[in-house]
Coordinates of C-alpha atoms in Angstrom, one line a residue:
Chain A
M1 CA 118.4 118.5 -38.1
A2 CA 121.3 116.6 -39.6
S3 CA 120.6 112.5 -39.9
S4 CA 123.1 110.1 -38.7
A5 CA 123.8 109.3 -42.4
E6 CA 124.9 113.0 -43.2
I7 CA 126.9 113.1 -39.9
A8 CA 128.8 109.7 -40.9
R9 CA 129.2 111.0 -44.5
A10 CA 130.8 114.5 -43.1
L11 CA 133.0 112.5 -41.1
L12 CA 134.1 110.3 -44.0
I13 CA 135.0 113.4 -46.0
A14 CA 136.7 115.1 -42.9
A15 CA 138.8 111.9 -42.4
R16 CA 139.7 111.5 -46.5
E17 CA 140.2 115.0 -47.6
G18 CA 139.5 117.5 -44.7
P19 CA 139.0 120.3 -43.7
A20 CA 139.2 118.7 -39.9
V21 CA 136.4 118.9 -37.8
A22 CA 136.0 118.5 -34.2
S23 CA 133.3 115.7 -33.6
C24 CA 131.6 115.9 -30.1
T25 CA 129.6 113.1 -29.0
V26 CA 127.4 112.9 -25.7
M27 CA 128.7 109.8 -24.0
G28 CA 127.2 110.0 -20.5
A29 CA 125.6 112.2 -17.8
T30 CA 124.8 112.1 -14.3
D31 CA 121.8 110.0 -13.5
G32 CA 118.6 112.5 -13.8
V33 CA 120.2 114.8 -16.1
E34 CA 118.5 115.0 -19.7
V35 CA 120.6 114.4 -22.4
A36 CA 120.2 112.3 -25.6
L37 CA 123.2 109.7 -25.3
G38 CA 125.0 109.3 -28.8
A39 CA 123.9 112.7 -29.8
K40 CA 126.5 114.2 -32.2
M41 CA 127.8 117.8 -33.4
L42 CA 130.3 118.0 -35.9
V43 CA 132.0 121.5 -35.1
Y44 CA 133.9 122.9 -38.3
E45 CA 136.1 126.2 -38.0
D46 CA 133.0 128.4 -39.3
R47 CA 129.8 126.2 -38.8
N48 CA 128.2 123.4 -37.1
L49 CA 126.4 120.4 -38.2
G50 CA 124.0 118.5 -36.0
E51 CA 123.2 119.4 -32.6
I52 CA 123.4 118.0 -29.0
G53 CA 120.6 119.7 -27.2
G54 CA 121.2 123.3 -27.7
G55 CA 121.6 125.8 -25.0
P56 CA 124.4 127.0 -23.3
L57 CA 126.2 123.5 -23.2
E58 CA 126.0 123.1 -26.9
A59 CA 127.7 126.6 -27.1
A60 CA 130.3 125.9 -24.8
V61 CA 131.1 122.4 -26.3
A62 CA 131.3 123.9 -29.9
D63 CA 133.5 126.7 -28.6
F64 CA 135.6 123.8 -27.0
G65 CA 135.7 121.8 -30.2
R66 CA 136.8 124.8 -32.3
R67 CA 139.5 125.2 -29.9
A68 CA 140.3 121.4 -30.2
I69 CA 140.9 121.6 -34.2
P70 CA 144.4 123.1 -34.3
K71 CA 145.6 120.7 -31.4
H72 CA 144.2 117.5 -33.0
L73 CA 142.7 116.7 -29.7
V74 CA 141.0 113.6 -28.7
Q75 CA 139.8 113.6 -25.1
T76 CA 136.6 112.9 -23.1
C77 CA 135.7 116.1 -21.3
A78 CA 133.3 116.8 -18.6
F79 CA 130.8 120.0 -18.7
T80 CA 128.2 121.1 -16.2
P81 CA 124.7 120.7 -17.8
D82 CA 124.7 124.5 -18.2
G83 CA 128.2 124.7 -19.8
E84 CA 131.0 125.0 -17.6
L85 CA 134.0 122.8 -18.4
V86 CA 134.8 120.9 -15.2
E87 CA 138.8 119.7 -15.2
G88 CA 140.3 117.1 -13.1
R89 CA 139.3 114.0 -11.7
R90 CA 138.5 115.4 -8.1
A91 CA 136.2 118.4 -9.4
I92 CA 134.6 115.8 -11.6
E93 CA 133.7 113.9 -8.7
A94 CA 132.8 116.6 -6.5
A95 CA 130.5 118.2 -9.2
D96 CA 126.7 117.8 -8.9
A97 CA 125.7 116.9 -12.5
I98 CA 128.1 116.5 -15.1
V99 CA 127.5 115.5 -18.9
E100 CA 130.6 113.5 -20.6
I101 CA 131.5 114.7 -24.1
L102 CA 133.9 112.8 -26.2
V103 CA 135.7 115.5 -28.7
E104 CA 137.8 113.9 -31.2
V105 CA 139.6 116.1 -34.1
V106 CA 138.8 114.0 -37.5
E107 CA 141.0 115.0 -40.4
P108 CA 143.3 113.1 -43.0
A109 CA 146.3 111.5 -41.7
A110 CA 149.4 114.1 -41.7
T111 CA 151.5 114.2 -44.6
L112 CA 155.3 113.5 -44.2
L113 CA 157.3 115.1 -46.9
V114 CA 160.9 114.0 -46.9
V115 CA 163.2 116.0 -49.2
G116 CA 166.5 113.7 -49.7
G117 CA 166.5 109.9 -49.7
G118 CA 169.7 109.5 -47.9
H119 CA 170.3 107.4 -44.5
V120 CA 168.5 110.2 -42.6
G121 CA 165.5 110.6 -45.0
L122 CA 165.0 106.9 -45.0
A123 CA 164.8 106.6 -41.3
V124 CA 162.6 109.7 -41.0
G125 CA 160.4 108.2 -43.6
Q126 CA 160.4 104.8 -41.9
L127 CA 159.2 106.3 -38.4
G128 CA 156.7 108.7 -39.9
A129 CA 155.0 105.2 -41.5
M130 CA 155.1 103.9 -38.3
L131 CA 153.3 106.8 -36.7
G132 CA 150.8 106.7 -39.2
M133 CA 151.6 109.8 -41.5
E134 CA 151.5 109.6 -45.2
V135 CA 155.1 109.8 -46.2
A136 CA 156.4 111.0 -49.5
I137 CA 160.1 111.1 -50.2
I138 CA 161.6 113.3 -53.0
D139 CA 165.1 112.8 -54.4
D140 CA 166.8 113.5 -57.6
R141 CA 169.0 110.4 -57.8
E142 CA 167.4 107.2 -58.9
D143 CA 169.7 105.2 -56.4
Y144 CA 168.1 106.9 -53.5
A145 CA 164.5 107.5 -54.9
N146 CA 163.4 104.1 -56.0
E147 CA 160.7 102.1 -54.0
D148 CA 162.8 99.1 -53.5
R149 CA 164.8 101.2 -51.1
F150 CA 162.0 102.2 -48.7
P151 CA 160.6 99.0 -46.9
Y152 CA 157.6 101.0 -45.9
E153 CA 154.6 102.5 -47.6
A154 CA 155.8 105.7 -49.2
N155 CA 155.1 107.6 -52.3
V156 CA 158.5 107.9 -53.9
I157 CA 158.9 110.6 -56.1
C158 CA 162.4 110.8 -58.7
G159 CA 162.7 114.1 -60.3
D160 CA 163.7 117.7 -60.3
F161 CA 163.5 119.0 -56.4
G162 CA 162.2 122.3 -57.5
D163 CA 159.7 121.0 -60.1
E164 CA 158.4 118.2 -57.7
L165 CA 158.1 120.3 -54.9
E166 CA 156.4 123.0 -57.0
R167 CA 153.8 120.3 -57.9
F168 CA 153.4 118.8 -54.3
P169 CA 150.2 119.9 -52.7
I170 CA 151.0 121.5 -49.3
T171 CA 148.7 122.3 -46.6
A172 CA 148.7 122.9 -42.8
N173 CA 148.7 119.2 -42.4
T174 CA 151.7 118.9 -44.2
Y175 CA 155.1 118.2 -42.4
I176 CA 158.4 119.0 -44.2
V177 CA 161.5 117.6 -43.7
L178 CA 164.7 119.0 -45.5
V179 CA 167.3 116.4 -45.3
S180 CA 169.0 116.7 -48.5
R181 CA 172.4 115.7 -50.0
G182 CA 173.7 119.5 -49.7
H183 CA 172.7 122.8 -48.6
K184 CA 172.2 124.0 -52.3
V185 CA 169.4 121.6 -52.6
D186 CA 167.9 122.4 -49.2
E187 CA 168.2 126.2 -50.0
L188 CA 166.1 125.5 -53.4
A189 CA 163.8 123.2 -51.2
L190 CA 163.3 125.7 -48.6
R191 CA 162.9 128.7 -51.3
T192 CA 159.8 126.4 -53.0
V193 CA 157.8 125.2 -49.8
A194 CA 158.8 128.2 -46.9
E195 CA 155.8 130.4 -47.8
R196 CA 153.4 127.8 -48.5
G197 CA 151.6 127.5 -45.0
A198 CA 152.9 124.1 -44.0
G199 CA 152.4 122.9 -40.5
Y200 CA 156.0 122.5 -40.0
V201 CA 159.3 122.8 -42.0
G202 CA 162.6 121.7 -40.5
M203 CA 165.9 122.2 -42.1
I204 CA 169.0 119.8 -41.3
G205 CA 172.6 121.3 -40.9
S206 CA 174.9 123.0 -38.5
K207 CA 173.9 126.6 -37.2
R208 CA 176.5 128.0 -39.5
R209 CA 175.4 126.3 -42.8
T210 CA 171.5 126.8 -41.9
R211 CA 171.7 130.3 -40.9
T212 CA 173.6 131.2 -44.3
V213 CA 170.7 129.4 -46.3
L214 CA 168.1 131.6 -44.4
Q215 CA 170.2 135.0 -44.9
H216 CA 170.2 134.0 -48.7
L217 CA 166.6 133.7 -48.6
A218 CA 165.9 136.6 -46.5
E219 CA 168.1 138.7 -49.2
E220 CA 166.2 137.3 -52.1
G221 CA 163.0 138.7 -50.4
L222 CA 161.0 135.8 -49.0
D223 CA 158.6 136.6 -46.2
P224 CA 160.9 137.0 -42.8
Q225 CA 158.0 135.6 -40.8
A226 CA 158.0 132.3 -43.0
L227 CA 161.6 131.9 -42.7
D228 CA 161.5 132.7 -38.9
K229 CA 159.1 129.5 -38.5
V230 CA 161.5 127.3 -39.8
F231 CA 163.0 124.7 -37.6
T232 CA 166.8 124.8 -38.1
P233 CA 168.9 123.0 -36.8
I234 CA 166.4 120.2 -36.9
G235 CA 165.1 118.0 -34.1
L236 CA 164.9 117.9 -30.3
D237 CA 168.1 117.8 -28.3
I238 CA 168.4 114.5 -27.3
G239 CA 171.9 114.0 -28.4
A240 CA 170.8 111.9 -31.5
E241 CA 173.8 110.5 -33.5
T242 CA 172.7 107.8 -36.1
P243 CA 170.0 108.6 -38.9
E244 CA 167.8 106.5 -36.7
E245 CA 168.5 108.7 -33.7
I246 CA 168.0 111.7 -35.9
A247 CA 164.8 110.5 -37.0
V248 CA 163.6 110.1 -33.6
S249 CA 164.6 113.6 -32.6
V250 CA 162.9 114.9 -35.6
L251 CA 159.8 113.1 -35.3
G252 CA 159.7 114.0 -31.5
E253 CA 160.1 117.7 -32.7
I254 CA 157.1 117.0 -35.1
I255 CA 154.7 115.6 -32.4
L256 CA 155.6 118.4 -30.1
V257 CA 154.5 120.9 -32.8
R258 CA 151.3 118.9 -33.5
R259 CA 150.7 118.0 -29.8
G260 CA 152.1 121.1 -28.2
G261 CA 153.9 118.9 -25.2
G262 CA 156.8 120.5 -23.0
A263 CA 159.7 118.3 -24.3
Q264 CA 161.2 117.5 -21.0
P265 CA 161.5 114.2 -19.3
M266 CA 158.2 113.3 -17.6
S267 CA 160.0 112.5 -14.4
E268 CA 161.8 114.9 -12.2
H269 CA 164.9 113.2 -13.0
G270 CA 164.8 110.4 -10.5
R271 CA 163.5 112.3 -7.6
M272 CA 160.1 110.5 -7.2
L273 CA 161.2 107.9 -5.2
A274 CA 163.0 110.1 -2.5
S275 CA 159.8 112.1 -2.1
I276 CA 157.8 108.7 -1.6
R277 CA 160.3 107.9 1.0
R278 CA 160.1 110.7 3.1
Chain B
M1 CA 145.7 108.2 -36.2
P2 CA 143.6 107.8 -39.1
Q3 CA 140.3 106.1 -39.0
D4 CA 139.7 106.0 -42.4
E5 CA 138.9 102.1 -42.8
V6 CA 136.3 102.6 -40.0
Y7 CA 134.3 105.5 -41.7
E8 CA 134.7 104.1 -45.2
A9 CA 133.1 100.9 -43.6
M10 CA 130.2 103.0 -42.2
S11 CA 129.6 104.6 -45.2
S12 CA 129.2 101.4 -47.4
A13 CA 127.0 100.0 -45.0
F14 CA 124.9 103.1 -45.1
D15 CA 124.9 103.0 -48.7
Q16 CA 123.1 99.2 -48.3
G17 CA 120.8 100.6 -46.0
A18 CA 122.4 98.6 -43.2
P19 CA 123.0 99.9 -39.7
V20 CA 126.3 99.7 -37.8
A21 CA 127.3 99.6 -34.2
L22 CA 130.4 101.7 -33.2
A23 CA 132.5 101.4 -30.3
T24 CA 134.8 104.4 -29.3
V25 CA 137.3 104.1 -26.5
A26 CA 136.1 107.4 -24.4
Q27 CA 138.5 107.3 -21.8
T28 CA 141.4 105.2 -20.3
L29 CA 143.1 105.0 -16.9
G30 CA 146.5 103.4 -16.5
S31 CA 148.1 101.4 -19.4
T32 CA 145.8 100.3 -22.0
P33 CA 146.5 98.9 -25.4
R34 CA 144.6 101.8 -27.5
K35 CA 143.9 105.3 -26.3
T36 CA 141.1 107.6 -26.5
G37 CA 139.3 107.7 -29.9
A38 CA 140.1 104.2 -31.0
K39 CA 137.2 102.7 -32.7
M40 CA 135.9 99.4 -33.8
L41 CA 132.9 99.0 -36.1
V42 CA 130.5 96.0 -35.9
R43 CA 128.2 95.2 -38.8
E44 CA 124.9 93.2 -38.5
D45 CA 126.5 89.8 -39.5
G46 CA 129.2 90.1 -36.7
S47 CA 131.9 91.1 -39.1
F48 CA 134.3 94.2 -37.8
V49 CA 136.6 96.9 -38.8
G50 CA 139.5 98.3 -36.7
T51 CA 140.3 97.5 -33.1
I52 CA 139.9 99.0 -29.8
G53 CA 142.6 96.8 -28.4
G54 CA 142.0 92.9 -28.7
G55 CA 141.8 90.3 -26.6
C56 CA 138.8 89.6 -23.9
G57 CA 138.0 93.4 -23.5
E58 CA 137.4 93.4 -27.5
A59 CA 135.2 90.4 -27.1
E60 CA 133.2 91.9 -24.5
V61 CA 132.7 95.1 -26.6
W62 CA 131.8 93.1 -29.7
Q63 CA 129.0 91.5 -27.7
E64 CA 127.6 94.7 -26.5
A65 CA 128.0 96.1 -29.8
M66 CA 125.7 93.1 -31.1
D67 CA 123.4 93.9 -28.4
A68 CA 123.3 97.6 -29.3
L69 CA 122.3 96.7 -33.1
D70 CA 119.6 94.6 -31.5
D71 CA 118.0 96.9 -29.0
G72 CA 119.2 100.4 -30.2
D73 CA 120.5 101.9 -27.0
A74 CA 123.8 103.4 -27.0
R75 CA 125.8 102.3 -23.6
M76 CA 129.1 102.7 -22.0
V77 CA 130.9 99.7 -21.2
T78 CA 133.9 99.6 -18.6
V79 CA 136.6 97.1 -19.5
D80 CA 138.9 96.2 -16.7
L81 CA 142.5 95.0 -17.6
T82 CA 143.7 94.9 -14.2
E83 CA 142.3 91.6 -13.2
P84 CA 144.5 88.7 -14.0
V85 CA 143.0 85.6 -16.1
D86 CA 144.0 82.3 -15.7
G87 CA 146.5 83.1 -13.4
E88 CA 148.2 85.0 -15.7
D89 CA 148.7 88.9 -15.5
K90 CA 147.5 90.8 -18.2
I91 CA 149.7 92.8 -20.1
C92 CA 148.2 96.2 -19.8
G93 CA 146.5 96.7 -16.4
G94 CA 144.6 99.3 -17.1
I95 CA 140.8 100.4 -17.5
M96 CA 139.2 101.3 -20.7
R97 CA 135.6 102.9 -20.9
I98 CA 134.1 102.3 -24.1
F99 CA 131.0 104.0 -25.8
V100 CA 128.8 101.8 -28.0
E101 CA 126.2 103.3 -30.2
K102 CA 124.3 102.0 -33.1
L103 CA 124.2 104.4 -36.0
E104 CA 122.0 104.1 -39.3
A105 CA 121.2 105.8 -42.4

């Protein structure tokens, strides 16, 4: 059995370097249900470390944890002692016996790679830093790629776009935003990153301009499936105009990709009051 | 969001053979300062790393963490931010359930 130190060290490695793990902790249970309070199981894509009492409950939690990894989930879930997931407050209150499990995906901070240090790149990086992402900004112009320009923690890289992007490590936890000064640079950058399995690639530009870029790269023989995944024109449709508003639209899209929301107003367009009055 | 510093502190405590208490927000209801998964680690000398939201709630959880270091029992602490304090409304107004456990190498 894994010791608590072994588990803590595994969590530290997951938080520092990955791969991501779903940490599943027994947090509580209905009186009379026998569980080891605080027992932890780490669920990796291909194996588990530690145990939470075995049986169908452990199997169900492992299965749930495994599916939580790509969703970056952090959530307390309720299961019956024989491993059935119980959802919704009413169902939980109605159930005879419940075991509460905290499922949290532990992984390194996501990387936000911003290609282009102009006004939009500056704002996108700032918002990314605010959201806790590790921000890297690449530009080939010293005026746009120097530490003084960015009033937040960022890895500012000044150099040739192709070379620097070639060198930059890209994983499923890397989110790439192409907002350079022109479509030639965007095209070069996209050529370098499109097929490397980033969590997100978005490219700014009008429909016409971005279509031309995608077409060129497709003709060059880049993987059409990878090109199909590029978010372009970039961002959510919120009518953004200024660089800062565009940054909100872009980071909104990135959160949407990470968390899988519905991208609609949470309200039903102000109709809630009418329904209450009735 | 990254919990690096909490795990970092946990690891260095274990390297020294010292136990820690870990407080994790397990569930939130209504408007609360931190969301599920937020963590605070408390060392035996009472120093701590990370935050589960600050204010009275955090002081209460810190005390439970110190108790857990003492008796070794895991516990669930409910912090109610809906009740006014000193006639002032609290800013948040939600309820947090926080899991506190002792961990040692």
